Short mmCIF file of C-alpha atoms in Angstrom, two decimals:
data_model
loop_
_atom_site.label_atom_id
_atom_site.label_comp_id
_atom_site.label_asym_id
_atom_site.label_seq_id
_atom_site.Cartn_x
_atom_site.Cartn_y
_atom_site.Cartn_z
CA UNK A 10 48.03 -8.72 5.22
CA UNK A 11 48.18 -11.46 8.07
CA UNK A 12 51.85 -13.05 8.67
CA UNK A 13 51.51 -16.68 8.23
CA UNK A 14 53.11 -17.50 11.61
CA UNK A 15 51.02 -15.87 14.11
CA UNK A 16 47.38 -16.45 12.30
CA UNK A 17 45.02 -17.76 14.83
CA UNK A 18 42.90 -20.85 13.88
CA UNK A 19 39.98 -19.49 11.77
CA UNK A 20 36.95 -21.48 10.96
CA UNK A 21 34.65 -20.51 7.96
CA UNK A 22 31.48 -21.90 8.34
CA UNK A 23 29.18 -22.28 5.10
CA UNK A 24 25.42 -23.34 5.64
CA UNK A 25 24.03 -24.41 2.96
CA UNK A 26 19.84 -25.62 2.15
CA UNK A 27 19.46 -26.87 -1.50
CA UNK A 28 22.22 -24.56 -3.01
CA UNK A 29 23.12 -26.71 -5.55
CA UNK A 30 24.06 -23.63 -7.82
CA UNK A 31 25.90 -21.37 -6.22
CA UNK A 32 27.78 -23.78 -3.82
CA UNK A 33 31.03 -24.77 -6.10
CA UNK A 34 31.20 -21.31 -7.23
CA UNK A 35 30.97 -20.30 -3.59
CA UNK A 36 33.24 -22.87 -2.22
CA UNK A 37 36.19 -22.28 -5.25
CA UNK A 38 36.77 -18.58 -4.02
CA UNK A 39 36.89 -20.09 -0.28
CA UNK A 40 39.89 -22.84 -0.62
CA UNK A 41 41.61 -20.16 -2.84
CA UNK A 42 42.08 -18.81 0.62
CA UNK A 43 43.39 -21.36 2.18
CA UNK A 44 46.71 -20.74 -0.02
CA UNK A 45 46.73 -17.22 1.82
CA UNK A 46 46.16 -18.50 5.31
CA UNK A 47 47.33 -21.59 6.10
CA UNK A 48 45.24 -21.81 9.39
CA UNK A 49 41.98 -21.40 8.09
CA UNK A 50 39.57 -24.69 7.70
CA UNK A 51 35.86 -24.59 6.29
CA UNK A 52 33.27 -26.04 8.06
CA UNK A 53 30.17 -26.71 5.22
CA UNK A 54 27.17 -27.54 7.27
CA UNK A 55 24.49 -28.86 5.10
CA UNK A 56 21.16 -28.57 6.92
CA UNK A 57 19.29 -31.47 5.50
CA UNK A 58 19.22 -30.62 2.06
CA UNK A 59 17.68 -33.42 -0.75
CA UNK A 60 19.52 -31.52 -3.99
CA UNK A 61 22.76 -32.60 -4.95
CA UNK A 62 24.57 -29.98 -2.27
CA UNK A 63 25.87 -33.23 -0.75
CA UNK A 64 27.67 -34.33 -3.67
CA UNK A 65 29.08 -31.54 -4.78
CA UNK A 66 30.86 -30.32 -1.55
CA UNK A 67 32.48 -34.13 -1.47
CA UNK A 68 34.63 -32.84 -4.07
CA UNK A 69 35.75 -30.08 -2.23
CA UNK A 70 38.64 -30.16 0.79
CA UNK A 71 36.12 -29.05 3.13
CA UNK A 72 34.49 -30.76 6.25
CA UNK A 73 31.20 -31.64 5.54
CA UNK A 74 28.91 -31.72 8.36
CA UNK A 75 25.00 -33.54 7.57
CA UNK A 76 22.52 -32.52 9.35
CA UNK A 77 19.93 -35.36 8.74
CA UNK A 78 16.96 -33.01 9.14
CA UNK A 79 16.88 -29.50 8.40
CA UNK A 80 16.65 -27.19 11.41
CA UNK A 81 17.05 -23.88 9.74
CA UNK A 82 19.29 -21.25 9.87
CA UNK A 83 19.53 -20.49 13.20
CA UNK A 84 20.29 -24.56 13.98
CA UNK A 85 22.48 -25.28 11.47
CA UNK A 86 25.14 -21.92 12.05
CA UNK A 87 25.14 -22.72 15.64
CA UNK A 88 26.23 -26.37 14.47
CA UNK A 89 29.15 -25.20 12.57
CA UNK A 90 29.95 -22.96 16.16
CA UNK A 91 29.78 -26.15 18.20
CA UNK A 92 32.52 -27.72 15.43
CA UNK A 93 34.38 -24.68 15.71
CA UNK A 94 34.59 -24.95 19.80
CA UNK A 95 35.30 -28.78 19.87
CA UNK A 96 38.55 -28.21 17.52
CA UNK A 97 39.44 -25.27 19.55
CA UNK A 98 39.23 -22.73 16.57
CA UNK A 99 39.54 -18.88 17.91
CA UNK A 100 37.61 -17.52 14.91
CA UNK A 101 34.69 -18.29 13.60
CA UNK A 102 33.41 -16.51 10.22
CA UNK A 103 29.56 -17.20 8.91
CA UNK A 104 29.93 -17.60 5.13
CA UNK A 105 26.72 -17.89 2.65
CA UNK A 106 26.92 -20.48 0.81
CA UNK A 107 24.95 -18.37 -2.00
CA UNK A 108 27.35 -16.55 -3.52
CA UNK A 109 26.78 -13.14 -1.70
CA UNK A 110 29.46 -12.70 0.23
CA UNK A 111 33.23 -11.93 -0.95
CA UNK A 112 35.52 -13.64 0.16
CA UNK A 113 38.44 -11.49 -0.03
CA UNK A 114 36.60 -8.86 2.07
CA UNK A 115 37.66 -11.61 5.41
CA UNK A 116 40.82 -10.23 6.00
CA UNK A 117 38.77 -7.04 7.03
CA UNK A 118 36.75 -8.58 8.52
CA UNK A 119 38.53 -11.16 10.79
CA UNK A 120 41.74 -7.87 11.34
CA UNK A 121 39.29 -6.44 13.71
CA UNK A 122 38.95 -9.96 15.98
CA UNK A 123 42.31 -10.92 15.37
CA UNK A 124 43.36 -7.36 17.24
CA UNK A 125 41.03 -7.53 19.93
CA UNK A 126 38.99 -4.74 18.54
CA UNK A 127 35.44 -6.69 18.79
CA UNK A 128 34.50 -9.83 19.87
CA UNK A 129 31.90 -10.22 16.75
CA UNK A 130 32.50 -8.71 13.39
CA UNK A 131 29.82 -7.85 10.47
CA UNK A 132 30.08 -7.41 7.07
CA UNK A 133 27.71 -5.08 5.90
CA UNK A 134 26.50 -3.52 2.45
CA UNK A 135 24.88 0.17 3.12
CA UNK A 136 28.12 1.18 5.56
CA UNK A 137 29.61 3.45 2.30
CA UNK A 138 28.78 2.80 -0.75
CA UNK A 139 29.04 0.06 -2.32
CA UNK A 140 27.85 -1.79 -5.45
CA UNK A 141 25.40 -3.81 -3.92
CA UNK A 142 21.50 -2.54 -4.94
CA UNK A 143 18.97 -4.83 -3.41
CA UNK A 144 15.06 -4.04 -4.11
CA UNK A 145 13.22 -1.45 -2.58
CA UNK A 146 11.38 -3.11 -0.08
CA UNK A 147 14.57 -4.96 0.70
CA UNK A 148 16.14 -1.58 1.55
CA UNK A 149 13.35 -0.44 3.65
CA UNK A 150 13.55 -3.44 5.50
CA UNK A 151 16.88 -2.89 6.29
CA UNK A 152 16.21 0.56 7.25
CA UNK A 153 13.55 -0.11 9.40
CA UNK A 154 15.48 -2.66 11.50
CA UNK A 155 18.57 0.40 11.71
CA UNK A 156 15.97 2.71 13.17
CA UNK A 157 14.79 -0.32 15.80
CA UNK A 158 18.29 -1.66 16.71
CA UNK A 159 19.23 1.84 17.16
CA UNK A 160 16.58 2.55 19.42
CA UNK A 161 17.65 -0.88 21.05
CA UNK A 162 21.06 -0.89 21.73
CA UNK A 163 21.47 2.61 20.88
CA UNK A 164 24.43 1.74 18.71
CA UNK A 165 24.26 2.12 14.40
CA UNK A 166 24.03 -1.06 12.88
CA UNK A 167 23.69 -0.26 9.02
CA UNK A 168 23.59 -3.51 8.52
CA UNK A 169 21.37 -5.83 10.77
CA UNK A 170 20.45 -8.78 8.58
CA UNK A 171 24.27 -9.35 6.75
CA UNK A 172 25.00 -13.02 7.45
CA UNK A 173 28.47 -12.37 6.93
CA UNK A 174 30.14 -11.83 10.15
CA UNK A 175 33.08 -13.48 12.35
CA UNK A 176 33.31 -13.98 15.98
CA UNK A 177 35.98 -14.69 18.19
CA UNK A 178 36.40 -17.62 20.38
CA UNK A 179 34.47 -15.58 23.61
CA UNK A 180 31.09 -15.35 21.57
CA UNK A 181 31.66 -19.03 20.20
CA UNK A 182 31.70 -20.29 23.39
CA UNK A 183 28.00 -17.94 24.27
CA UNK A 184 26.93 -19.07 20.86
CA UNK A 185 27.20 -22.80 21.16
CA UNK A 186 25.24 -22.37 24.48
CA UNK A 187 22.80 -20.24 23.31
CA UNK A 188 21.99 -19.16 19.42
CA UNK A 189 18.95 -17.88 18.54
CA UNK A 190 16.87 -20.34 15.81
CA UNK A 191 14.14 -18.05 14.04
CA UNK A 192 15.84 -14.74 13.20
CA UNK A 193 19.32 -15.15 14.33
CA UNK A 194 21.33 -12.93 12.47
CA UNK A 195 19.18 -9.16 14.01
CA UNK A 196 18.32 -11.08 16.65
CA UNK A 197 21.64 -11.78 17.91
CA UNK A 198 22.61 -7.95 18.07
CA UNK A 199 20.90 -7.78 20.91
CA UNK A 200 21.91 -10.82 22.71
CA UNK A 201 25.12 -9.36 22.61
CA UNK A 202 24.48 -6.18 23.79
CA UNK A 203 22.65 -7.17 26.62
CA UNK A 204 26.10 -9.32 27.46
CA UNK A 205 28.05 -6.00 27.01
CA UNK A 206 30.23 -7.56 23.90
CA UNK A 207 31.75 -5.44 21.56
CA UNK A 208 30.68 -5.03 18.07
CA UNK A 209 31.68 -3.76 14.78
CA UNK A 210 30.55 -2.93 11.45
CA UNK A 211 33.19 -2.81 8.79
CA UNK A 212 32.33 -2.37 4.29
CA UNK A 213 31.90 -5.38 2.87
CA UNK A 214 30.99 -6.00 -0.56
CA UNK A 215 28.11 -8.34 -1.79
CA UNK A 216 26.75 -9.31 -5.04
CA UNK A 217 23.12 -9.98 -6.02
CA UNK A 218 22.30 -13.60 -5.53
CA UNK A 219 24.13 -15.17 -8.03
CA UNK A 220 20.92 -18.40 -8.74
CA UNK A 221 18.77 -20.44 -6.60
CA UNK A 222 15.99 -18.25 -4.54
CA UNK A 223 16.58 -15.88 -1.84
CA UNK A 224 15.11 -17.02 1.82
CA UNK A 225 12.95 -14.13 2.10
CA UNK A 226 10.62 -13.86 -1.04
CA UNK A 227 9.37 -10.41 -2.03
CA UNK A 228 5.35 -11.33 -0.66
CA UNK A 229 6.35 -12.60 2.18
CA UNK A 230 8.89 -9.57 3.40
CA UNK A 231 6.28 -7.52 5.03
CA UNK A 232 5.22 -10.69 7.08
CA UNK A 233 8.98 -10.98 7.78
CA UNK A 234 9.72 -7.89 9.21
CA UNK A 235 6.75 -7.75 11.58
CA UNK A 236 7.98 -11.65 13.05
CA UNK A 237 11.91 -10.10 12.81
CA UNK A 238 10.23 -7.06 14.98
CA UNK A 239 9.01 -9.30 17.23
CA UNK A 240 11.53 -11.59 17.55
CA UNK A 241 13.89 -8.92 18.52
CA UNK A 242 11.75 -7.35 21.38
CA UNK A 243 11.62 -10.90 22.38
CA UNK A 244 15.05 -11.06 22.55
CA UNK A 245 15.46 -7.71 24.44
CA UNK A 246 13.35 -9.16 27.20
CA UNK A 247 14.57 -12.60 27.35
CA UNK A 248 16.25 -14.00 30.21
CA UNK A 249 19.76 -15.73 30.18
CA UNK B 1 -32.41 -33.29 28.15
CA UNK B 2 -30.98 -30.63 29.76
CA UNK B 3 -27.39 -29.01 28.72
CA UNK B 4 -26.05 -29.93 31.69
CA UNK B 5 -26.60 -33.08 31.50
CA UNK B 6 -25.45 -33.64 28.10
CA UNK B 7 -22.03 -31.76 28.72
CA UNK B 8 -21.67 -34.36 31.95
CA UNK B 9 -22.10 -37.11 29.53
CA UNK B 10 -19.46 -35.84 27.29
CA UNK B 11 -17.35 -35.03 29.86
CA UNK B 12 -18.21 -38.67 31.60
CA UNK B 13 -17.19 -40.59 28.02
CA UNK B 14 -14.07 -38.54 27.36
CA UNK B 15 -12.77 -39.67 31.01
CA UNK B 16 -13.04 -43.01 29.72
CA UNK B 17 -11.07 -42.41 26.92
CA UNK B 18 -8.69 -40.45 29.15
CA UNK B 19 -8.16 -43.59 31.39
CA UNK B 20 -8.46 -46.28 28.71
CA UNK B 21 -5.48 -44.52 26.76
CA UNK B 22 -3.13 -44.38 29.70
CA UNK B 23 -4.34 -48.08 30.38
CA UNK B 24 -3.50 -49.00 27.23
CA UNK B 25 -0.13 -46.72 27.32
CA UNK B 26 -1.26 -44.40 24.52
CA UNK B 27 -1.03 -41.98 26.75
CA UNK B 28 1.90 -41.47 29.39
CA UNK B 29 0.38 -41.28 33.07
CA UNK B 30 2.41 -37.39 33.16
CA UNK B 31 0.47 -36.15 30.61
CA UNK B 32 -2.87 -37.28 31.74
CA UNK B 33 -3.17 -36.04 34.72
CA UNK B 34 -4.15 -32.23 33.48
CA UNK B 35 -6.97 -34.22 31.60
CA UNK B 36 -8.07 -36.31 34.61
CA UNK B 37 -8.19 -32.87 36.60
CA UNK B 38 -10.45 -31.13 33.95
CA UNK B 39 -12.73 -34.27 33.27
CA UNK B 40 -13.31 -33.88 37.16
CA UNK B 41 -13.74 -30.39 37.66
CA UNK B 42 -16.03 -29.75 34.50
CA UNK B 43 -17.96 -33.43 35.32
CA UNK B 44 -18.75 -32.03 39.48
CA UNK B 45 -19.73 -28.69 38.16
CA UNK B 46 -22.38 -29.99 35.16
CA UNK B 47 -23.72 -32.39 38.16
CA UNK B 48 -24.04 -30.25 40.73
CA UNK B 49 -26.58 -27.68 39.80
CA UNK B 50 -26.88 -25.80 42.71
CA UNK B 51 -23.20 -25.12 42.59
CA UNK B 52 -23.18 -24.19 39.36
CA UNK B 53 -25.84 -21.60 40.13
CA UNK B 54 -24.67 -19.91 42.84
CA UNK B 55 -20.95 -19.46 41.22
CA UNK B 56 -22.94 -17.85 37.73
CA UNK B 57 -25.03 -15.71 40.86
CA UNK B 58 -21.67 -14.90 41.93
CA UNK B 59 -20.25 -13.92 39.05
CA UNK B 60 -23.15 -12.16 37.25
CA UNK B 61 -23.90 -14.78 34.77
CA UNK B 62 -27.40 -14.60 33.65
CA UNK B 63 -27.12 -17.88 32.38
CA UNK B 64 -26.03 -20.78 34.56
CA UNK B 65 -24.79 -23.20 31.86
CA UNK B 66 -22.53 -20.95 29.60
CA UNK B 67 -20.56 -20.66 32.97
CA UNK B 68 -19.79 -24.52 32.17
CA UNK B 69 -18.46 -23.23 28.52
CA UNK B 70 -16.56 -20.79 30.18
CA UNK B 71 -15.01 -22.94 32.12
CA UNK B 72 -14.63 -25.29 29.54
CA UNK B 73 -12.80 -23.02 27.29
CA UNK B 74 -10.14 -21.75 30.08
CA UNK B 75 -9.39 -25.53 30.57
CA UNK B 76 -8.48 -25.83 27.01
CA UNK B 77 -6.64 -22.82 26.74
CA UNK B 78 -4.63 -24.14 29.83
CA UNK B 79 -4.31 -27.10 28.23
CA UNK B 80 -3.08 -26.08 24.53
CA UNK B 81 -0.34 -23.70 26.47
CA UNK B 82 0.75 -26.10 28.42
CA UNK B 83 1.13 -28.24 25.00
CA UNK B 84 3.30 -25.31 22.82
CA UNK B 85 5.47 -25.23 25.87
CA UNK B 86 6.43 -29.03 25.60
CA UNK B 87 6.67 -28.92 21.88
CA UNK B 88 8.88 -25.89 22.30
CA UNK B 89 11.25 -27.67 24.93
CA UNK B 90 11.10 -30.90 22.43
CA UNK B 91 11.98 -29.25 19.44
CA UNK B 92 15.28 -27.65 21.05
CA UNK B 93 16.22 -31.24 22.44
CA UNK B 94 15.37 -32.13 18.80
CA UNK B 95 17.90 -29.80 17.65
CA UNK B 96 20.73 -30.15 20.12
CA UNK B 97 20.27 -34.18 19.31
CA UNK B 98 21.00 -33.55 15.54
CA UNK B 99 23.23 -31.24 16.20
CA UNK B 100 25.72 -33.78 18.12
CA UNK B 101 24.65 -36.65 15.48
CA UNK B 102 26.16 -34.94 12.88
CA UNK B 103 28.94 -33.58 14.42
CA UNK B 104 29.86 -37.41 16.04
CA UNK B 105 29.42 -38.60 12.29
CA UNK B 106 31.54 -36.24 10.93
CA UNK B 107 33.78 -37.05 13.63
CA UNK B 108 33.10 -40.93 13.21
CA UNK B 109 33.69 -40.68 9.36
CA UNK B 110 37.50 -38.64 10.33
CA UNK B 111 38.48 -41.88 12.36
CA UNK B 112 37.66 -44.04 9.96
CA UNK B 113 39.72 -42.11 7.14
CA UNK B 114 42.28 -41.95 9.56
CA UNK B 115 42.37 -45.82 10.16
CA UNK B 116 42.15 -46.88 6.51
CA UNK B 117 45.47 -44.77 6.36
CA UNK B 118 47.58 -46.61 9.21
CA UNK B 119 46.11 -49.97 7.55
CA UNK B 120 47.40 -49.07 4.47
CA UNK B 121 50.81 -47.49 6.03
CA UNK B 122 51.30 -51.25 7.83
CA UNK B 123 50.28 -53.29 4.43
CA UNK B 124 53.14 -51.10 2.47
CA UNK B 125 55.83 -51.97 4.88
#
């Protein structure tokens, strides 16, 4: 467990689109941590959203950031980065807002940063065994994206599309620059490889979506992967 | 009527259009200028006819006019490139704009909170 005196400034980002039902859940767990780490702020950024997300994080102790339009996932993470560098916060953690992610899994995840073991941090589901069971197709996807990434960077990401994942103030800085908008979360692998960062994989737990509808809709995941795939060998040739 | 004549025309009435919009600041005099260039081009080739033939000669083209569509059609492509490329450098200013909107009303909506407190510190005392 983190000493209370020597915990750096950590910033939990939380975007949220129309997540109405699974923010307050989502958002409870969070400022339960807060008793635990007295440093740590969260950062919702609500990209545009016309449900009642608005209202409902008001009645949370959480900055609120509105985005007036929404600019996706990509925009609206790298918004919560940009927040995180202007207050000078050394850790940034991406949070989903739909009730995946578990919260008490962070101290894993930010003990690697906070030790100067890797500069960015992911949670993911498939590293042992865990409870999580996602479809089928959802599990080849993932495998599919191992097998590129591997061949890519020629390190083992289990892991590829987990949107829970902290960073420490080195990659904020890259990140506010330049975050990729489309695919970010595979896509962003890369962009840190090519810079020569270090990164990590470590268990993480995750639940089935607990309500509202998954970005990536079973029809659609075949059309997904093929843009992901392309995205990333976009990314691989890409110049900084 | 031959087709070359009645691509010139076309070509001859979307100048106009071309030159009327940036007259009437439609259209910015920047963005025009890859139109003016194409309305010229495509407008001396449908006109000339002898240089129209002996560029199809050159080239193989059994028939003169498609040359003209050819043309035509790489102008476009040019053209609709050109355009993703702007829209793709717009939408990222887009982005970066609301990006620092929100973050300075965030910021802007702190201050205030922050000010309502002092006020109300001073009206205790």
């Amino acid at each position: 467990m983190l000493s209370l005196l020597d915990t750096p400034k950590i910033l939990i980002i939380v975007p949220a689109y129309n997540e109405e039902a699974n923010i307050a859940s989502t958002l409870e767990n969070l400022t339960g941590l807060k008793e635990k780490i007295s440093s740590l702020e969260i950062c919702v950024v609500n990209d545009g959203s016309n449900d009642r997300t608005k209202e409902i994080t008001r009645e949370f102790e959480v900055v609120q950031i509105e985005l007036p339009q929404n600019l996706g996932i990509g925009g609206a993470v790298q918004t919560g980065y940009k927040y995180a560098y202007n207050n000078g916060f050394e850790i940034a953690v991406q949070f989903d807002a739909d009730g995946q992610h578990n919260a008490e899994d962070l101290f894993q995840l930010i003990d690697p940063i906070i030790k100067d073991e890797a500069d960015m941090v992911i949670g993911s589901r498939f590293l042992k065994k865990t409870s999580y069971r996602g479809s089928v197709m959802r599990r080849i996807g993932i495998y599919y994206f191992y097998v590129i990434l591997r061949f890519l960077t020629k390190q083992r990401f289990t892991d590829p599309t987990s949107g829970y994942r902290a960073i420490n103030a080195r990659v904020i800085e890259l990140f506010i620059k330049n975050y990729p908008k489309d695919y970010p979360e595979p896509e962003v692998l890369i962009q840190l490889y090519k810079k020569n960062l270090r990164m990590k994989e470590i268990t993480a737990n995750m639940q089935q979506r607990q309500g509202g509808e998954s970005s990536i809709s079973s029809w659609r995941s075949v059309y997904y992967m093929g843009k992901v795939t392309l995205s990333i060998l976009m990314q691989k040739i890409v110049k900084e | 009527m031959s087709i070359t004549l009645v691509f010139f025309l076309i070509v001859g009435i979307f100048f106009i259009i071309v030159i009327e919009s940036v007259r009437r600041g439609i259209l910015e005099t920047k963005y025009s200028i890859l139109w003016i260039i194409t309305c010229i081009f495509l407008g001396i080739l449908s006109l000339s006819e002898n240089l129209l033939e002996f560029l199809a000669d050159f080239a193989g083209i059994a028939y003169a006019p498609s040359l003209l569509f050819l043309f035509g059609l790489l102008c476009t492509l040019i053209m609709i490139f050109d355009l993703t490329r702007r829209i793709s450098s717009l939408s990222n200013k887009m982005i970066v704009l609301t990006q620092e909107y929100a973050l300075l009303k965030e910021e802007h909506r702190k201050e205030l909170a922050q000010m309502k407190k002092e006020t109300q510190k001073k009206e205790e005392e």
